[in-house]
């Protein structure tokens, strides 16, 4: 969080090639709907430090601050110039302690939402005004756009206890028609689906009346890339990296569908 593009790219490259005797790492894009296991924040960026405070790092959500934060945080800290050997040593220790904390504690409470947009700190004194600001509860099916129906079957099994309908199509035209004619709450588009432009499909769905309530999520292979500008212009809610663990998929869907965690 909060790193200039050049330093962020340098950190990403380093994390992609960790020491062989330690954990492997995967960097999440800013639009990712997956909650991170570890967080690295730029101690010289006030916005990153504010987001870190809101994240409330602890034993199960560890964080590392790089740079001169100017204040104490309940997390690991390393100064610049950055020593990669020391950074990986700290990250490895953080991952080990996190695994121990998750094993020793009862199931953790749902994590605080990680804000991907700057939000004003408003003092809402009128309950009616607060209700207006809340996103309405999602109602409808999950629609999966993919070249095969295997993911649809898997998601249906994961959500079986919540009685959520899960539909599938491989056609962009059919996806638009389904969103127009049936209640759909979430559309998950596999970006590798042949003949489907995921950004154009999202934009077409969002042009329909009442479609602002539909959350469109892209399933992205990190190697294929993600166009942040096109996604935001089209109205994409966010992305999930492939492959993904079931716990990340279920957590994201429960949040999008306003289901109990």
Steps between C-alpha positions, in 0.01 A plus 500: 500500500616851414815426300597695186461288187875447458555382859181297492619322186837433665329349805272292278795361307682415823193330650457293185849353557521433876773294668455127444493424872207733571137557399388597152301819447233632267433874468139619480400786273322798654165391351525148640204383709719248682611596849880490543676268743787749544514873436805711409456877542716796400587676824560828312144514361234641734217341305657155532552550874137609543384192309727285716344640818154424361617148414590448866791255458535228760633145529255369239533804268872591522652800327845633418579874480789603275647846562484767769141483625562761771276316746465155654286235333409156637697328226849434364706792372803529275684816393640608165723427315310175475692184585320222306657226714366664815159561339456134405614395847231720655232385255582135565474555876170686454359213294610246761343693788181553300466126439551434872242764596241355262558153642482612863199731481133424433374596152576874463230761464436624146783741405438870456430596142812614323405833343610534139379860470563806718202549730417820689468474876143626538312542826158367413254604770178436307428123476292556188797656322719207604249252355507687168879461482491124553521271199170308461512129572582296192212288371524257214712228351871464436566487125829348384633571152754231413586262219387201709244444775739342752544822697123546514462154656779570749357836609152347531640241743680769702182708532255213539434576867396856413252397227649737241427421136811466283468524121752456218549609141788520255333771292531874557163559330332243723657659809359841408157350435500308830590817692216685328233231541582333834614617846882483502706627794854402396659435162834319502682520166796276427721731293637205300154405364534478118320772307416706810642846567445519878521881516257550209263242649503675837433837335206354303351347813537826691320696226175318581241659723551404864833327430692723742409247771676215313856433618721398208817314601781392268682170553853579386809292439791715622698414188226642273493840669222729617416839348413711804394806298264303270358305794413809702358679197277199427376476858681182609468451878837324529701192413594160638825332400504150354556248641336593830439309821138421581519711817586811297226430247234438766604805704476726193162361394356530851604865512357572153175321583475642855494147643597425861872430534 
